[in-house]
């Protein structure tokens, strides 16, 4: 999709620190990490958010979760998988992405600001 930052990263047009790539999925380090491990897992195909996923996307979702789990394997002590949908949740990039966070104690519930 034109003018989509994460489509450009998936296409290799904008550089990113890629940690894992498959036919359908790319995982790269977040530019502004909120934890020692902060990796974004995205589909190469443009999907605006988790709210746009459809039943046919089940294989893609499986690939995204598999990639997240492979990233999480390296994180001692556990990890968290987060996707923000819409303004109240703080979504700032409108291409589906899962945050893999770990490497420190993560507060729960999140986002009490
Ligand atoms: P959201 O706020 O939509 O849930 O998450 C977007 C994430 O993308 C943020 O954590 C932000 O730091 C990250 N991000 C924004 N622009 C870039 C970029 O150009 N490169 C990388 N690697 N991460 C980015
Ligand atoms: Zn996109």
XYZ file of N, CA, C and O and ligand atoms in Angstrom:
477
model
N 0.858 -1.190 0.000
C 0.000 0.000 0.000
C 0.897 1.244 0.000
O 1.829 1.341 0.810
N 0.611 2.190 -0.877
C 1.420 3.409 -0.966
C 1.307 4.196 0.340
O 0.263 4.193 0.992
N 2.406 4.839 0.702
C 2.422 5.709 1.887
C 2.175 4.966 3.194
O 1.728 5.574 4.160
N 2.447 3.668 3.219
C 2.360 2.924 4.474
C 3.779 2.563 4.917
O 4.501 1.869 4.190
N 4.156 3.056 6.090
C 5.518 2.849 6.601
C 5.878 1.366 6.667
O 6.959 0.952 6.226
N 4.977 0.552 7.219
C 5.341 -0.851 7.414
C 5.277 -1.635 6.108
O 6.022 -2.621 5.950
N 4.446 -1.244 5.142
C 4.545 -1.841 3.799
C 5.927 -1.546 3.207
O 6.537 -2.417 2.572
N 6.422 -0.328 3.426
C 7.734 0.043 2.890
C 8.849 -0.749 3.559
O 9.806 -1.170 2.906
N 8.719 -0.977 4.876
C 9.716 -1.808 5.566
C 9.638 -3.245 5.057
O 10.662 -3.876 4.768
N 8.415 -3.772 4.901
C 8.254 -5.154 4.416
C 8.836 -5.330 3.018
O 9.381 -6.379 2.689
N 8.738 -4.279 2.197
C 9.252 -4.339 0.826
C 10.758 -4.090 0.763
O 11.363 -4.225 -0.301
N 11.357 -3.676 1.884
C 12.787 -3.371 1.897
C 13.108 -1.981 1.403
O 14.280 -1.640 1.210
N 12.091 -1.150 1.207
C 12.324 0.213 0.708
C 12.771 1.159 1.823
O 13.390 2.190 1.553
N 12.395 0.843 3.054
C 12.854 1.596 4.228
C 13.581 0.595 5.114
O 13.065 -0.495 5.375
N 14.806 0.931 5.541
C 15.577 -0.041 6.321
C 14.997 -0.277 7.708
O 14.390 0.615 8.308
N 15.195 -1.489 8.193
C 14.813 -1.838 9.558
C 15.769 -2.924 10.022
O 16.402 -3.611 9.207
N 15.851 -3.076 11.320
C 16.724 -4.078 11.924
C 15.929 -5.393 12.011
O 15.310 -5.696 13.030
N 15.945 -6.137 10.911
C 15.095 -7.324 10.783
C 15.685 -8.491 11.566
O 16.877 -8.800 11.443
N 14.850 -9.133 12.383
C 15.318 -10.261 13.192
C 14.785 -11.586 12.670
O 15.322 -12.645 13.011
N 13.745 -11.559 11.852
C 13.153 -12.803 11.332
C 12.319 -12.440 10.106
O 11.648 -11.402 10.089
N 12.393 -13.283 9.084
C 11.575 -13.037 7.890
C 11.147 -14.366 7.301
O 11.940 -15.303 7.203
N 9.870 -14.460 6.925
C 9.365 -15.625 6.197
C 8.683 -15.105 4.927
O 8.699 -13.906 4.656
N 8.039 -15.994 4.190
C 7.348 -15.562 2.965
C 6.277 -14.513 3.260
O 6.033 -13.620 2.455
N 5.640 -14.644 4.429
C 4.457 -13.822 4.715
C 4.632 -12.791 5.810
O 3.780 -11.905 5.970
N 5.728 -12.897 6.567
C 5.862 -12.152 7.822
C 7.265 -11.569 7.955
O 8.236 -12.180 7.505
N 7.366 -10.384 8.547
C 8.672 -9.797 8.894
C 8.627 -9.387 10.360
O 7.606 -8.870 10.839
N 9.741 -9.587 11.073
C 9.870 -9.120 12.455
C 11.122 -8.256 12.540
O 12.181 -8.622 12.017
N 10.979 -7.094 13.168
C 12.112 -6.154 13.259
C 12.053 -5.406 14.579
O 10.985 -5.263 15.200
N 13.219 -4.913 14.995
C 13.290 -4.189 16.267
C 12.553 -2.863 16.171
O 12.682 -2.132 15.176
N 11.803 -2.546 17.236
C 11.116 -1.259 17.315
C 12.159 -0.137 17.411
O 13.157 -0.248 18.118
N 11.910 0.954 16.696
C 12.861 2.068 16.656
C 12.918 2.798 18.003
O 13.914 3.476 18.294
N 11.893 2.656 18.814
C 11.811 3.344 20.110
C 11.424 2.321 21.177
O 10.292 2.304 21.665
N 12.378 1.444 21.551
C 12.015 0.274 22.364
C 11.505 0.643 23.755
O 12.065 1.507 24.427
N 10.447 -0.044 24.161
C 9.850 0.151 25.479
C 10.322 -0.912 26.468
O 9.928 -0.890 27.632
N 11.153 -1.836 26.013
C 11.680 -2.904 26.865
C 12.959 -3.417 26.189
O 13.180 -3.151 25.005
N 13.793 -4.161 26.936
C 15.038 -4.671 26.324
C 14.783 -5.469 25.038
O 15.556 -5.376 24.083
N 13.722 -6.273 25.030
C 13.256 -6.867 23.767
C 11.976 -6.146 23.368
O 11.010 -6.096 24.144
N 12.000 -5.543 22.200
C 10.785 -4.909 21.661
C 10.831 -5.079 20.147
O 11.461 -4.311 19.421
N 10.173 -6.144 19.711
C 10.174 -6.522 18.301
C 8.755 -6.363 17.766
O 7.778 -6.687 18.458
N 8.642 -5.864 16.547
C 7.350 -5.742 15.873
C 7.237 -6.858 14.848
O 8.159 -7.058 14.042
N 6.135 -7.593 14.894
C 5.885 -8.675 13.938
C 4.738 -8.239 13.043
O 3.647 -7.918 13.544
N 4.983 -8.195 11.742
C 3.967 -7.674 10.807
C 3.746 -8.644 9.650
O 4.648 -9.388 9.263
N 2.542 -8.610 9.076
C 2.342 -9.321 7.802
C 2.943 -8.480 6.674
O 2.925 -7.246 6.740
N 3.476 -9.139 5.660
C 3.976 -8.379 4.500
C 2.810 -7.723 3.753
O 2.959 -6.630 3.215
N 1.685 -8.417 3.733
C 0.486 -7.861 3.101
C -0.138 -6.796 3.992
O -0.173 -6.947 5.214
N -0.641 -5.735 3.382
C -1.240 -4.667 4.185
C -2.565 -5.106 4.790
O -3.495 -5.487 4.073
N -2.622 -5.018 6.129
C -3.862 -5.177 6.898
C -3.823 -4.021 7.887
O -2.806 -3.809 8.549
N -4.896 -3.237 7.993
C -4.817 -1.986 8.758
C -4.678 -2.220 10.264
O -3.985 -1.474 10.952
N -5.364 -3.239 10.770
C -5.290 -3.522 12.214
C -5.905 -4.893 12.454
O -6.472 -5.509 11.536
N -5.864 -5.338 13.709
C -6.473 -6.624 14.060
C -7.978 -6.604 13.800
O -8.583 -7.653 13.576
N -8.562 -5.409 13.814
C -10.006 -5.303 13.572
C -10.375 -5.632 12.128
O -11.544 -5.905 11.834
N -9.391 -5.598 11.242
C -9.657 -5.856 9.810
C -9.434 -7.311 9.434
O -9.626 -7.681 8.267
N -8.975 -8.146 10.369
C -8.714 -9.552 10.043
C -10.023 -10.279 9.752
O -11.052 -10.008 10.379
N -9.959 -11.211 8.797
C -11.143 -11.985 8.432
C -10.839 -13.474 8.574
O -9.674 -13.858 8.761
N -11.890 -14.290 8.461
C -11.717 -15.733 8.668
C -10.647 -16.309 7.738
O -9.861 -17.175 8.144
N -10.575 -15.780 6.520
C -9.585 -16.273 5.555
C -8.152 -15.975 5.979
O -7.206 -16.510 5.393
N -7.994 -15.073 6.937
C -6.648 -14.680 7.374
C -6.076 -15.625 8.433
O -4.987 -15.359 8.958
N -6.798 -16.701 8.745
C -6.315 -17.618 9.792
C -4.880 -18.096 9.539
O -4.062 -18.090 10.471
N -4.504 -18.496 8.304
C -3.116 -18.926 8.094
C -2.106 -17.797 8.341
O -1.016 -18.033 8.869
N -2.493 -16.582 7.959
C -1.602 -15.438 8.194
C -1.433 -15.190 9.692
O -0.322 -14.957 10.182
N -2.537 -15.270 10.418
C -2.479 -15.057 11.866
C -1.613 -16.133 12.529
O -0.816 -15.846 13.436
N -1.737 -17.333 12.054
C -0.908 -18.420 12.576
C 0.573 -18.128 12.314
O 1.424 -18.332 13.195
N 0.878 -17.618 11.121
C 2.273 -17.289 10.785
C 2.792 -16.161 11.676
O 3.953 -16.178 12.107
N 1.939 -15.190 11.970
C 2.344 -14.075 12.838
C 2.616 -14.572 14.262
O 3.625 -14.196 14.878
N 1.735 -15.424 14.769
C 1.936 -15.937 16.126
C 3.146 -16.865 16.186
O 3.881 -16.876 17.175
N 3.363 -17.632 15.136
C 4.543 -18.495 15.096
C 5.817 -17.655 15.129
O 6.764 -17.958 15.863
N 5.841 -16.566 14.348
C 7.021 -15.685 14.329
C 7.211 -15.051 15.711
O 8.341 -14.964 16.216
N 6.118 -14.613 16.326
C 6.217 -14.008 17.660
C 6.799 -15.009 18.658
O 7.666 -14.662 19.473
N 6.337 -16.236 18.585
C 6.832 -17.264 19.515
C 8.307 -17.545 19.277
O 9.071 -17.774 20.231
N 8.730 -17.504 18.011
C 10.159 -17.719 17.721
C 10.998 -16.570 18.251
O 12.103 -16.770 18.757
N 10.497 -15.347 18.153
C 11.200 -14.204 18.761
C 11.219 -14.377 20.283
O 12.252 -14.196 20.938
N 10.075 -14.754 20.854
C 9.956 -14.878 22.304
C 10.820 -15.977 22.897
O 11.229 -15.882 24.063
N 11.142 -16.998 22.105
C 11.989 -18.097 22.595
C 13.287 -17.590 23.196
O 13.835 -18.179 24.119
N 13.803 -16.490 22.652
C 15.103 -15.983 23.087
C 14.996 -15.100 24.335
O 16.016 -14.645 24.852
N 13.778 -14.852 24.802
C 13.583 -13.915 25.914
C 13.450 -14.684 27.219
O 12.471 -15.413 27.425
N 14.424 -14.504 28.084
C 14.385 -15.177 29.371
C 13.321 -14.520 30.263
O 13.214 -13.293 30.287
N 12.533 -15.322 30.943
C 11.588 -14.779 31.912
C 10.207 -14.502 31.360
O 9.318 -14.078 32.094
N 10.006 -14.707 30.075
C 8.674 -14.522 29.490
C 8.561 -13.257 28.669
O 9.450 -12.400 28.688
N 7.468 -13.152 27.967
C 7.279 -12.037 27.035
C 5.801 -11.765 26.877
O 4.956 -12.569 27.257
N 5.516 -10.614 26.341
C 4.121 -10.183 26.158
C 3.883 -9.874 24.685
O 4.748 -9.285 24.018
N 2.696 -10.242 24.200
C 2.303 -9.962 22.822
C 1.147 -8.959 22.856
O 0.130 -9.216 23.507
N 1.325 -7.828 22.190
C 0.346 -6.742 22.256
C 0.058 -6.235 20.858
O 0.984 -6.078 20.047
N -1.213 -5.961 20.581
C -1.531 -5.204 19.379
C -2.530 -4.116 19.750
O -3.508 -4.367 20.448
N -2.231 -2.905 19.351
C -3.086 -1.765 19.648
C -4.017 -1.519 18.466
O -3.592 -1.564 17.310
N -5.290 -1.265 18.777
C -6.290 -1.000 17.735
C -6.979 0.319 18.063
O -7.640 0.428 19.104
N -6.777 1.307 17.214
C -7.492 2.569 17.370
C -6.823 3.537 18.324
O -5.852 3.206 19.019
N -7.329 4.769 18.361
C -6.661 5.859 19.076
C -6.589 5.668 20.585
O -5.544 5.972 21.192
N -7.615 5.171 21.227
C -7.548 5.017 22.683
C -6.503 3.993 23.094
O -5.926 4.077 24.180
N -6.264 3.018 22.241
C -5.243 2.008 22.530
C -3.851 2.492 22.160
O -2.856 1.857 22.508
N -3.767 3.606 21.418
C -2.471 4.172 21.060
C -1.920 3.685 19.743
O -0.715 3.805 19.497
N -2.771 3.134 18.876
C -2.251 2.708 17.573
C -1.766 3.926 16.799
O -2.510 4.907 16.636
N -0.512 3.889 16.356
C 0.061 5.023 15.629
C 0.462 4.666 14.204
O 0.673 5.545 13.383
N 0.597 3.373 13.915
C 0.903 2.918 12.559
C -0.236 1.992 12.132
O -0.512 0.986 12.806
N -0.879 2.326 11.025
C -2.109 1.623 10.647
C -1.830 0.514 9.635
O -2.427 0.435 8.567
N -0.868 -0.307 10.028
C -0.540 -1.582 9.375
C -0.388 -2.554 10.538
O 0.423 -2.311 11.447
N -1.156 -3.641 10.526
C -1.177 -4.586 11.651
C 0.230 -4.926 12.135
O 1.107 -5.246 11.335
N 0.424 -4.824 13.435
C 1.703 -5.234 14.018
C 1.467 -5.740 15.427
O 0.643 -5.203 16.160
N 2.211 -6.780 15.774
C 2.213 -7.307 17.130
C 3.531 -6.912 17.785
O 4.606 -7.140 17.215
N 3.440 -6.301 18.957
C 4.630 -5.979 19.745
C 5.005 -7.217 20.562
O 4.158 -7.746 21.306
N 6.245 -7.656 20.465
C 6.786 -8.679 21.358
C 7.684 -7.949 22.356
O 8.700 -7.357 21.964
N 7.266 -7.962 23.618
C 7.955 -7.189 24.657
C 8.483 -8.131 25.727
O 7.774 -9.051 26.154
N 9.693 -7.885 26.196
C 10.240 -8.698 27.272
C 11.588 -8.186 27.718
O 12.068 -7.150 27.249
N 12.177 -8.936 28.654
C 13.496 -8.555 29.146
C 13.452 -7.697 30.398
O 14.501 -7.297 30.908
N 12.267 -7.383 30.866
C 12.091 -6.694 32.153
C 10.714 -7.077 32.697
O 9.876 -7.615 31.954
N 10.477 -6.797 33.962
C 9.137 -7.001 34.517
C 8.172 -6.051 33.826
O 8.448 -4.853 33.724
N 7.055 -6.568 33.379
C 6.063 -5.755 32.676
C 4.849 -5.593 33.591
O 4.271 -6.572 34.046
N 4.478 -4.357 33.850
C 3.348 -4.112 34.741
C 2.027 -4.590 34.151
O 1.859 -4.661 32.932
N 1.114 -4.941 35.029
C -0.234 -5.338 34.597
C -1.254 -4.800 35.590
O -1.020 -4.936 36.793
N -2.361 -4.197 35.173
C -2.716 -3.949 33.782
C -1.849 -2.853 33.162
O -1.307 -2.012 33.895
N -1.717 -2.865 31.841
C -0.855 -1.898 31.163
C -1.546 -0.542 31.034
O -2.771 -0.441 31.122
N -0.748 0.477 30.784
C -1.274 1.765 30.350
C -2.214 2.421 31.334
O -3.329 2.790 30.988
N -1.754 2.604 32.570
C -2.616 3.239 33.562
C -2.560 4.767 33.483
O -3.179 5.432 34.308
N -1.865 5.309 32.508
C -1.753 6.775 32.378
C -3.115 7.407 32.124
O -3.913 6.856 31.398
P 1.645 1.405 17.756
O 1.790 2.705 18.506
O 0.942 1.629 16.430
O 1.061 0.284 18.547
O 3.127 0.932 17.446
C 3.904 1.480 16.443
C 5.334 1.207 16.790
O 6.110 1.428 15.634
C 5.892 2.122 17.892
O 6.332 1.327 18.982
C 7.027 2.860 17.199
O 8.141 3.065 18.038
C 7.354 1.959 16.022
N 7.888 2.634 14.856
C 7.404 3.795 14.300
N 8.136 4.126 13.220
C 9.083 3.158 13.084
C 10.146 2.961 12.132
O 10.351 3.726 11.198
N 10.929 1.862 12.317
C 10.735 0.996 13.354
N 11.582 -0.044 13.440
N 9.747 1.149 14.256
C 8.937 2.227 14.121
Zn 0.907 -1.347 5.087
